[in-house]
JSON list of C-alpha atoms in Angstrom, two decimals:
[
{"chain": "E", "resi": 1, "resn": "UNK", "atom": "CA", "xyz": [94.33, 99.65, 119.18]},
{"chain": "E", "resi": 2, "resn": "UNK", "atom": "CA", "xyz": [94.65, 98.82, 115.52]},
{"chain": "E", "resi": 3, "resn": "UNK", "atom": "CA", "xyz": [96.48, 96.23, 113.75]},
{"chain": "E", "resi": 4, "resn": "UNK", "atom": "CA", "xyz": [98.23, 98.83, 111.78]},
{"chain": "E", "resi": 5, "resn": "UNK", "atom": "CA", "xyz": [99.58, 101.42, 114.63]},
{"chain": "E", "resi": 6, "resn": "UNK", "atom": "CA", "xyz": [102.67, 100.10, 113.59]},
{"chain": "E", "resi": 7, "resn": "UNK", "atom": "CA", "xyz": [102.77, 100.88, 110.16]},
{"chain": "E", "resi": 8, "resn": "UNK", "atom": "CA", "xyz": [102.93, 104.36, 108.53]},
{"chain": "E", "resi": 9, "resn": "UNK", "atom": "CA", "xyz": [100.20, 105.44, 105.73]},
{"chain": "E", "resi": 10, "resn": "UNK", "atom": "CA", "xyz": [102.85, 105.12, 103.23]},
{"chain": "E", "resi": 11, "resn": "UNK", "atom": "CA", "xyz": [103.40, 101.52, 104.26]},
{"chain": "E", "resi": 12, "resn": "UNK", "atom": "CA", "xyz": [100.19, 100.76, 103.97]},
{"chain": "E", "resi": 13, "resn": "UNK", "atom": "CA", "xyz": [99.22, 101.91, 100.87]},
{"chain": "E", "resi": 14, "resn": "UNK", "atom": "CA", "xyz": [102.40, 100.01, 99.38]},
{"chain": "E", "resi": 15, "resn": "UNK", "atom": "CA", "xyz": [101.01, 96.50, 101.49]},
{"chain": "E", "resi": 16, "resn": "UNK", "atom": "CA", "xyz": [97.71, 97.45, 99.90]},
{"chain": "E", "resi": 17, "resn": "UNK", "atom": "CA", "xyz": [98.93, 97.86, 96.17]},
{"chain": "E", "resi": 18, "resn": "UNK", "atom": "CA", "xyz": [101.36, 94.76, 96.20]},
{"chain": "E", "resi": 19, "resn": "UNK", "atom": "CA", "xyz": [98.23, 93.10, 98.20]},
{"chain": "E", "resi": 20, "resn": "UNK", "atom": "CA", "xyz": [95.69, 93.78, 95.29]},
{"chain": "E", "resi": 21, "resn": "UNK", "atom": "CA", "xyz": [98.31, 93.29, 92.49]},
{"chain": "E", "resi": 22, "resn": "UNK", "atom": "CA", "xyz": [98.68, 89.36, 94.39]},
{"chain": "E", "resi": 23, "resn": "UNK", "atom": "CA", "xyz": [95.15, 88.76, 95.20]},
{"chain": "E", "resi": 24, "resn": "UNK", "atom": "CA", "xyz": [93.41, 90.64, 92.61]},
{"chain": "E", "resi": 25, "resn": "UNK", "atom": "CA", "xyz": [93.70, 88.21, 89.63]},
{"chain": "E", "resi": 26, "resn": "UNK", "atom": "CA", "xyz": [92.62, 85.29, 92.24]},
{"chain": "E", "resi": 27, "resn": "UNK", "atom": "CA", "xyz": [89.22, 86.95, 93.12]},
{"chain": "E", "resi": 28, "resn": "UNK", "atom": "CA", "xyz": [88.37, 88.10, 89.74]},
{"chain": "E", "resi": 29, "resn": "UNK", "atom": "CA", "xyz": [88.51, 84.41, 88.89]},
{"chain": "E", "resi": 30, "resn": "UNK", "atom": "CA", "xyz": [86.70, 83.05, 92.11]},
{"chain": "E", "resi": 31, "resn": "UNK", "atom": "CA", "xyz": [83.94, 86.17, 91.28]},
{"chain": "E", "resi": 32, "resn": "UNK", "atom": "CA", "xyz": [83.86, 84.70, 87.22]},
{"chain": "E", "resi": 33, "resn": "UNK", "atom": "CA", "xyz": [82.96, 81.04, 88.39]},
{"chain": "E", "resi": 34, "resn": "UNK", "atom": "CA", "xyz": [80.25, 81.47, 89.76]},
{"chain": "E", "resi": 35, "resn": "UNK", "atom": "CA", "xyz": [78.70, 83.31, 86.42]},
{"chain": "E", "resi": 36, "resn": "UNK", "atom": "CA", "xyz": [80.88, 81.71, 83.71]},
{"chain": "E", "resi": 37, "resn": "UNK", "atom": "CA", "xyz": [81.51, 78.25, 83.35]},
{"chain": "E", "resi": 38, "resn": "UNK", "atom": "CA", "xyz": [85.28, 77.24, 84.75]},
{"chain": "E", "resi": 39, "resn": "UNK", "atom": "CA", "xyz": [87.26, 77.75, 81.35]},
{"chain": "E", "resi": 40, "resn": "UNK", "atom": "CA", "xyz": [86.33, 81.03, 80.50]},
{"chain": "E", "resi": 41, "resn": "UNK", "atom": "CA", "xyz": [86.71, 82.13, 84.18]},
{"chain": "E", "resi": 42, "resn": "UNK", "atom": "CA", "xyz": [90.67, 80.04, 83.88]},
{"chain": "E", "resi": 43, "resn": "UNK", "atom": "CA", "xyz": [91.01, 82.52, 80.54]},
{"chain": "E", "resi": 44, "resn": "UNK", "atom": "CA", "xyz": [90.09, 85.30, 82.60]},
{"chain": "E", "resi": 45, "resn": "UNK", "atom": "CA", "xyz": [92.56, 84.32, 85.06]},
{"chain": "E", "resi": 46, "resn": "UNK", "atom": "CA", "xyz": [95.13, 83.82, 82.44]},
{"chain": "E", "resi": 47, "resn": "UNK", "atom": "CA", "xyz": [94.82, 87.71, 81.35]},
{"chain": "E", "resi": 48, "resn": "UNK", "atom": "CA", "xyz": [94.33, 89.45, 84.52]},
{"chain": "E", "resi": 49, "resn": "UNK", "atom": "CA", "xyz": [97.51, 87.80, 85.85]},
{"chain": "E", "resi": 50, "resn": "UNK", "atom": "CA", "xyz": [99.29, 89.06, 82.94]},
{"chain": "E", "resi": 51, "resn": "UNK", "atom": "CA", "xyz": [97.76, 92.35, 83.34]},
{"chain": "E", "resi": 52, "resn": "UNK", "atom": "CA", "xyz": [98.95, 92.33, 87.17]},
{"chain": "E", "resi": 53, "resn": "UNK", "atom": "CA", "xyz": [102.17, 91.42, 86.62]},
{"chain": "E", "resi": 54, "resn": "UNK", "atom": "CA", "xyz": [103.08, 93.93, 84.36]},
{"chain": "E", "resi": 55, "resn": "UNK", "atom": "CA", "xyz": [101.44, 96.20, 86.93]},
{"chain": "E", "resi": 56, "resn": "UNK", "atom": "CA", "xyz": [103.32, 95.29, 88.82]},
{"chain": "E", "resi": 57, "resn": "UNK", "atom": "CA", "xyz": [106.53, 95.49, 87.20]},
{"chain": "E", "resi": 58, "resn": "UNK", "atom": "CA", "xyz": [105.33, 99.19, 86.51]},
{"chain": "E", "resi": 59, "resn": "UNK", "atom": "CA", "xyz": [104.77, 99.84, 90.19]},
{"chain": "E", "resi": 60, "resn": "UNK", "atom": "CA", "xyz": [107.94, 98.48, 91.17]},
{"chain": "E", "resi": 61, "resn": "UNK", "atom": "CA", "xyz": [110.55, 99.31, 88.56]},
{"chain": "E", "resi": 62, "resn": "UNK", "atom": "CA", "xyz": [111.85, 95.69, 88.69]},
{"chain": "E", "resi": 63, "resn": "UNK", "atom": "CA", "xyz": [111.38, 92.35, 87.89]},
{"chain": "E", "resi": 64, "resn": "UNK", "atom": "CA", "xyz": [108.52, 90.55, 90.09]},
{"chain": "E", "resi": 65, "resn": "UNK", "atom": "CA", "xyz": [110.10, 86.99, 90.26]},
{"chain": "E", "resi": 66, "resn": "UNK", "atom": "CA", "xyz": [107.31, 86.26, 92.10]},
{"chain": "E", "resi": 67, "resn": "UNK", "atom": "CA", "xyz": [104.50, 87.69, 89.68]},
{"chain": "E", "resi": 68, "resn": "UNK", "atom": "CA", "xyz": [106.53, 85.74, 87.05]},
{"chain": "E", "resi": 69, "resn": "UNK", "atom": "CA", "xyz": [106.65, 82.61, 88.69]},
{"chain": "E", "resi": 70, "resn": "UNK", "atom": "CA", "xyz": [102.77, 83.26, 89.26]},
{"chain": "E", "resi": 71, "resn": "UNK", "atom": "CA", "xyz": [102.49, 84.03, 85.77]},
{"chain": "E", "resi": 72, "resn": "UNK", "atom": "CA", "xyz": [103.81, 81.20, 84.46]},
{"chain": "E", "resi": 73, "resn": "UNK", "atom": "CA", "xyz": [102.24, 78.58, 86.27]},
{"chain": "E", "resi": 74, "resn": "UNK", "atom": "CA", "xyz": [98.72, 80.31, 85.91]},
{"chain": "E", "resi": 75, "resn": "UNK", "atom": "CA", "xyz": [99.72, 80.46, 81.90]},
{"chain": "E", "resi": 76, "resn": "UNK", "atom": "CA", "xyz": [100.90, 76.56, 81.66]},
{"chain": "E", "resi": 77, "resn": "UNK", "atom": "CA", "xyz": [98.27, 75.26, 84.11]},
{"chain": "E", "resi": 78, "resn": "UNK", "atom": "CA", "xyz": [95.33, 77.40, 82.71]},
{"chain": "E", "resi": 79, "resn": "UNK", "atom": "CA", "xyz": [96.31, 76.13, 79.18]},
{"chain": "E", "resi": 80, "resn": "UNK", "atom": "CA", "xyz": [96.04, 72.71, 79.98]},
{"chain": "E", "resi": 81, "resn": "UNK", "atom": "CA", "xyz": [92.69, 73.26, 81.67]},
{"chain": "E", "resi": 82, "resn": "UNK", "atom": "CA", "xyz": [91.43, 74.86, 78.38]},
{"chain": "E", "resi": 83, "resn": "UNK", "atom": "CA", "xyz": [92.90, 72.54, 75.96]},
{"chain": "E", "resi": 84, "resn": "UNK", "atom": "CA", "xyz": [92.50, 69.61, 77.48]},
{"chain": "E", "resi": 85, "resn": "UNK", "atom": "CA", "xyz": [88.82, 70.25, 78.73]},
{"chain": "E", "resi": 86, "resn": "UNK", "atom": "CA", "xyz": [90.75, 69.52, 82.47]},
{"chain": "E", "resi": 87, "resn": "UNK", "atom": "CA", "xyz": [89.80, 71.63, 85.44]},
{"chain": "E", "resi": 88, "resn": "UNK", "atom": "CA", "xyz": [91.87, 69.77, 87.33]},
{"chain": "E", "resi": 89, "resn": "UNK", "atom": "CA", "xyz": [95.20, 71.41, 85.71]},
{"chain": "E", "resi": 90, "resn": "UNK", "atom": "CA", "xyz": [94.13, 74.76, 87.40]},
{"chain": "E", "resi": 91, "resn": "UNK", "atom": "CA", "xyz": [93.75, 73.03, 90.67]},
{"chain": "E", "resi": 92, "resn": "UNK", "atom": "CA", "xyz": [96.96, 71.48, 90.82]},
{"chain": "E", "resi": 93, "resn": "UNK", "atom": "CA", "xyz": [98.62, 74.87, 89.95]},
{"chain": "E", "resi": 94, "resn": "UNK", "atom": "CA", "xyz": [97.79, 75.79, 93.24]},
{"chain": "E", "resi": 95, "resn": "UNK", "atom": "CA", "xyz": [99.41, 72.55, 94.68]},
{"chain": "E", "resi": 96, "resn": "UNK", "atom": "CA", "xyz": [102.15, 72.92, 92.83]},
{"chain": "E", "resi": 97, "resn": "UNK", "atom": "CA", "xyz": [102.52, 76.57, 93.84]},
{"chain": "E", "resi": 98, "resn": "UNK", "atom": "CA", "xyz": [102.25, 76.15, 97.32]},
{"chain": "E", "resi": 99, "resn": "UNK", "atom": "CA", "xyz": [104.70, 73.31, 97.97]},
{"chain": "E", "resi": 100, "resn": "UNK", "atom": "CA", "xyz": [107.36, 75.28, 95.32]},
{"chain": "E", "resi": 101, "resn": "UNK", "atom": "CA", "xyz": [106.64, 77.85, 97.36]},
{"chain": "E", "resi": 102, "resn": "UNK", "atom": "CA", "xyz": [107.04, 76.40, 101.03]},
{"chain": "E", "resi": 103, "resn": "UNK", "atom": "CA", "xyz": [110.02, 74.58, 99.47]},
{"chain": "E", "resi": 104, "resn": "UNK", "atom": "CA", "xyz": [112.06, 77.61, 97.96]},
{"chain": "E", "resi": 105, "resn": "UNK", "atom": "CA", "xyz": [111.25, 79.93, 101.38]},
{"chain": "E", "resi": 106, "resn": "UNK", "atom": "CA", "xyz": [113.30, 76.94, 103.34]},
{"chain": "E", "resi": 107, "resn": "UNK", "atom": "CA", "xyz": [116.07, 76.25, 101.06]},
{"chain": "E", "resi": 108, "resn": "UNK", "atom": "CA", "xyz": [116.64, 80.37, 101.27]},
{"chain": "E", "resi": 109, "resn": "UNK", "atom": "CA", "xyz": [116.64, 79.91, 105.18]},
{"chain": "E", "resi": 110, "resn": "UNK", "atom": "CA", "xyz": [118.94, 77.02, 104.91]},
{"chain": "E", "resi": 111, "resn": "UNK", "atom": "CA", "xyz": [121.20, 78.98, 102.90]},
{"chain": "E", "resi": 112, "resn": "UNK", "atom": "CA", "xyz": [120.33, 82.37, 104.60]},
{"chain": "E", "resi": 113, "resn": "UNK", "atom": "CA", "xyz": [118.99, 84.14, 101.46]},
{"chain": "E", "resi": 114, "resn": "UNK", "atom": "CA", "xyz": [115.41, 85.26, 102.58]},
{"chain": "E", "resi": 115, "resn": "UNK", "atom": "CA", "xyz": [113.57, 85.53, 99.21]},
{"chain": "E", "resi": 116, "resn": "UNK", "atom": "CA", "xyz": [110.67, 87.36, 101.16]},
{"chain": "E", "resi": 117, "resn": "UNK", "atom": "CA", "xyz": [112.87, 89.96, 101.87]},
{"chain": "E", "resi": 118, "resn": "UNK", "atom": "CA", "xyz": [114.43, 90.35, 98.46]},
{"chain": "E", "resi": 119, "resn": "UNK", "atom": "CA", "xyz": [111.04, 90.12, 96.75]},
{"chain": "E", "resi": 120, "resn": "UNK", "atom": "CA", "xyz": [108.82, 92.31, 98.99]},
{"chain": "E", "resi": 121, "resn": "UNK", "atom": "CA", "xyz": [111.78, 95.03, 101.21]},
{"chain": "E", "resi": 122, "resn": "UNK", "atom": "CA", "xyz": [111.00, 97.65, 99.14]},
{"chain": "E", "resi": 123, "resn": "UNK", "atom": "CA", "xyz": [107.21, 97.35, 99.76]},
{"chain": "E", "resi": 124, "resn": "UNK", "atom": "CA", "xyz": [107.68, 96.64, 103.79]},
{"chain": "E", "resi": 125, "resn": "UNK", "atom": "CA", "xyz": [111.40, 97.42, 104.94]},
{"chain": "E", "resi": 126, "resn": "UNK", "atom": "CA", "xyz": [111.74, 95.09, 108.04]},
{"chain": "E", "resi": 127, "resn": "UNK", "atom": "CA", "xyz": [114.76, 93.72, 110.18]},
{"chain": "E", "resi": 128, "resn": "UNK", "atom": "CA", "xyz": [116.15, 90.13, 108.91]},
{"chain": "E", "resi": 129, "resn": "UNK", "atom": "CA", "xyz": [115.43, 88.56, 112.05]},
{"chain": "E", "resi": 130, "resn": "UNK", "atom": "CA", "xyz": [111.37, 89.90, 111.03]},
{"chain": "E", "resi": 131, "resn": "UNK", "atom": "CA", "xyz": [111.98, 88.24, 107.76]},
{"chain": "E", "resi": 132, "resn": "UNK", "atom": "CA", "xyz": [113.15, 85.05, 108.95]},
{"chain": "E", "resi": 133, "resn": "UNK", "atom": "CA", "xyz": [110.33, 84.75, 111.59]},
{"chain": "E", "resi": 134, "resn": "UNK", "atom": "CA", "xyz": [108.05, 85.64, 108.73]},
{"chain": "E", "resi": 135, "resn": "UNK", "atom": "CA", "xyz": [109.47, 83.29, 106.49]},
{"chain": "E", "resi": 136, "resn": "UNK", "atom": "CA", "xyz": [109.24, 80.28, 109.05]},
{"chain": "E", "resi": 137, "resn": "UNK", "atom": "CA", "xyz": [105.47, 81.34, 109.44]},
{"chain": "E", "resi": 138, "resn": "UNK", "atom": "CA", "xyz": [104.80, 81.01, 105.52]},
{"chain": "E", "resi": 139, "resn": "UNK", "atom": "CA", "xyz": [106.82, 77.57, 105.08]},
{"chain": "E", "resi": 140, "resn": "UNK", "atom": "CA", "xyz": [104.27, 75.84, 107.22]},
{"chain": "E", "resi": 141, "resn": "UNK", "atom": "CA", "xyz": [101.33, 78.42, 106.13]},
{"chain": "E", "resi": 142, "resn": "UNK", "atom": "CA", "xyz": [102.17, 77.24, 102.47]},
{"chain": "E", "resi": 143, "resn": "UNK", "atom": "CA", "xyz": [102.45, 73.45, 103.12]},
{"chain": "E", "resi": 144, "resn": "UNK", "atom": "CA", "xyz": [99.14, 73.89, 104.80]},
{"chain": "E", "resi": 145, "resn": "UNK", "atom": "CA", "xyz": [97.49, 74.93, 101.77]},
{"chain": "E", "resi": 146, "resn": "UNK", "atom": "CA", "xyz": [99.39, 72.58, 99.48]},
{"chain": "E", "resi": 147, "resn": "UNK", "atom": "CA", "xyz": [98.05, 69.22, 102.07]},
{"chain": "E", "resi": 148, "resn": "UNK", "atom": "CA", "xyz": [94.54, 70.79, 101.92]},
{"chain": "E", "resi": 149, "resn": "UNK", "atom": "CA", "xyz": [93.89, 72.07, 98.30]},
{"chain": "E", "resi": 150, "resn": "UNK", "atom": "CA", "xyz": [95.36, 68.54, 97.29]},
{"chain": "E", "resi": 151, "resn": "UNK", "atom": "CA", "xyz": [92.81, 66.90, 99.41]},
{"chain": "E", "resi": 152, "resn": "UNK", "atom": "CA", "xyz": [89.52, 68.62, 98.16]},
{"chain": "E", "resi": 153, "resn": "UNK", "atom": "CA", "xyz": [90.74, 68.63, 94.71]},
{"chain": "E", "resi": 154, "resn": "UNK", "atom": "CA", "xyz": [91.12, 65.01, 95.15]},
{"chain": "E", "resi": 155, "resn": "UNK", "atom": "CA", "xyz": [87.85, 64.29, 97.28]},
{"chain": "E", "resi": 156, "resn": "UNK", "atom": "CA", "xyz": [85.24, 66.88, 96.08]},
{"chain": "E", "resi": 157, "resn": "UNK", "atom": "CA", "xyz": [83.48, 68.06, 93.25]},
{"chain": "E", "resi": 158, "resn": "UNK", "atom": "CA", "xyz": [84.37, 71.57, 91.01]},
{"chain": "E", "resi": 159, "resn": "UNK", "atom": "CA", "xyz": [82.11, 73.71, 92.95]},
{"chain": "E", "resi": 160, "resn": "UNK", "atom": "CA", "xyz": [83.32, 72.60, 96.39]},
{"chain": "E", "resi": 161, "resn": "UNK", "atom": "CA", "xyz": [86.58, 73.23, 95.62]},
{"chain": "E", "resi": 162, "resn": "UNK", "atom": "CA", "xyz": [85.93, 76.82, 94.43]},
{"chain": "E", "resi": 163, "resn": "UNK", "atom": "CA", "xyz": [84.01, 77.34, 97.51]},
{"chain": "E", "resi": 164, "resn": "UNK", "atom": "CA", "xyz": [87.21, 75.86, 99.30]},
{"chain": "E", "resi": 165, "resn": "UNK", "atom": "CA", "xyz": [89.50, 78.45, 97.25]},
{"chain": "E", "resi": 166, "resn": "UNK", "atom": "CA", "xyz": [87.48, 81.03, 98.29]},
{"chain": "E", "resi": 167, "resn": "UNK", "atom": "CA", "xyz": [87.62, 80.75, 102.17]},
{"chain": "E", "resi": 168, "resn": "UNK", "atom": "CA", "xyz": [91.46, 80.11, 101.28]},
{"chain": "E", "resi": 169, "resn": "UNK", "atom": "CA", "xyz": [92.20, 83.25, 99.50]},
{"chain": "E", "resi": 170, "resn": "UNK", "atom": "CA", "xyz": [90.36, 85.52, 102.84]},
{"chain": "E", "resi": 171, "resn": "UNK", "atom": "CA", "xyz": [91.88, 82.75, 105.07]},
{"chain": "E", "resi": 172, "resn": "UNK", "atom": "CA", "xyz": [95.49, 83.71, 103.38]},
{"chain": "E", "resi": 173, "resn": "UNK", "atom": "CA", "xyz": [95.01, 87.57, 103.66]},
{"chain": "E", "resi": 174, "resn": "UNK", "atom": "CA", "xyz": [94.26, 87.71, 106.91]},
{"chain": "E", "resi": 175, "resn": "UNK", "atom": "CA", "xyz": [97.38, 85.09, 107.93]},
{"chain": "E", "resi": 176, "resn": "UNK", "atom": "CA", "xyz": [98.95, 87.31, 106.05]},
{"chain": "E", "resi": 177, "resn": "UNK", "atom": "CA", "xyz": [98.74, 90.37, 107.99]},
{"chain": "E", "resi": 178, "resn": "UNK", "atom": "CA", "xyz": [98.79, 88.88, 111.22]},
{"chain": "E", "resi": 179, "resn": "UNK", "atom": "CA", "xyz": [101.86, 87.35, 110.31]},
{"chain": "E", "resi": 180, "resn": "UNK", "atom": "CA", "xyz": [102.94, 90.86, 109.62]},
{"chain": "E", "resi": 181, "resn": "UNK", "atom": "CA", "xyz": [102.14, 92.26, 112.97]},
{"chain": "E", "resi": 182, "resn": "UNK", "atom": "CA", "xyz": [103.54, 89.41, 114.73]},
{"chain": "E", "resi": 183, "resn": "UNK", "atom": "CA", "xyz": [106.84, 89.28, 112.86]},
{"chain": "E", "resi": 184, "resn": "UNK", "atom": "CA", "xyz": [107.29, 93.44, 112.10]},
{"chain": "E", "resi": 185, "resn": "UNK", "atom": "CA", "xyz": [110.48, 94.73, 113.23]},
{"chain": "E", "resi": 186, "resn": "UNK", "atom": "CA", "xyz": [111.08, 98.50, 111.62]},
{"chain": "E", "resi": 187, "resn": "UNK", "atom": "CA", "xyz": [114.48, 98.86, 110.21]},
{"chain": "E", "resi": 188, "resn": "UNK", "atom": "CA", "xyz": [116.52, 101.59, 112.45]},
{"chain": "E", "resi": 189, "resn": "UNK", "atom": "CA", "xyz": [118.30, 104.40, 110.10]}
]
């Protein structure tokens, strides 16, 4: 039995598209390391995310907070790593992106406002309880990743840490969907 019997083809060509708009400017940048040196593969980064989020936008037909917030922090970050001849600035963005991240998915739940839902029901219409159960899952996903980028950024060298990222971005994608399929409740009409 698949891991998508429960999804229709529609679905999954929207969890595909909003998939490859998130990961998309991430692997372009892992794939530009390794054959240009780490600024001009941070400048790459810097344009492709802008390219994706206005993708994005297109796709749609509202305003990706979350490509925004993405956005911004690659834009800032990648800056600093350029100008100040600092690759550490783009590792930290993905520190400072994960705990934000792990932090602003609990203060929704505390307040019962799931952002997940509001930024991705149009994609994947679920049930609430789905999103919360999904939601709990990414808090400690996303703190995860915050403790251990932090901890090779701080303890190995440029090229481990990239090799790091890399099992990190397959390692997300496939929490990611199993996440989905353990957490998926369709929405009764």
């Amino acid at each position: 039995m698949s891991i998508f019997h429960k999804f229709s083809k529609t679905t999954l060509k929207k969890i595909f598209i909003a998939g490859l708009l998130e990961f998309g400017p991430i692997l372009i940048f892992l794939a530009s390391f390794h054959y240009l040196h780490v600024y001009k593969a941070t400048f790459i980064l810097m344009i492709v995310t802008i390219i994706s989020t206005v993708v994005t936008y297109r796709v749609q037909k509202r305003l990706p907070y979350l490509a925004l917030y993405v956005a911004f922090l690659t834009l800032v970050f990648g800056y600093m790593t350029i100008l100040h001849r600092q690759p550490k600035f783009i590792q930290m963005r993905d520190t400072l992106y994960d705990t934000t991240s792990a932090l602003t998915l609990l203060i929704g739940l505390m307040i019962n406002v799931s952002f997940l839902k509001l930024a991705f029901h149009e994609v994947l219409p679920m049930t609430t309880r789905a999103w919360n159960k999904i939601t709990y899952m990414w808090v400690g996903f996303f703190i995860l990743l915050a403790i251990s980028n932090e901890y090779v950024r701080r303890t190995m060298t440029l090229a481990e840490w990239f090799d790091f990222k890399s099992v990190m971005v397959f390692a997300t994608i496939i929490f990611g969907l199993i996440a989905l399929y353990i957490a998926y409740e369709k929405v009764e009409h």
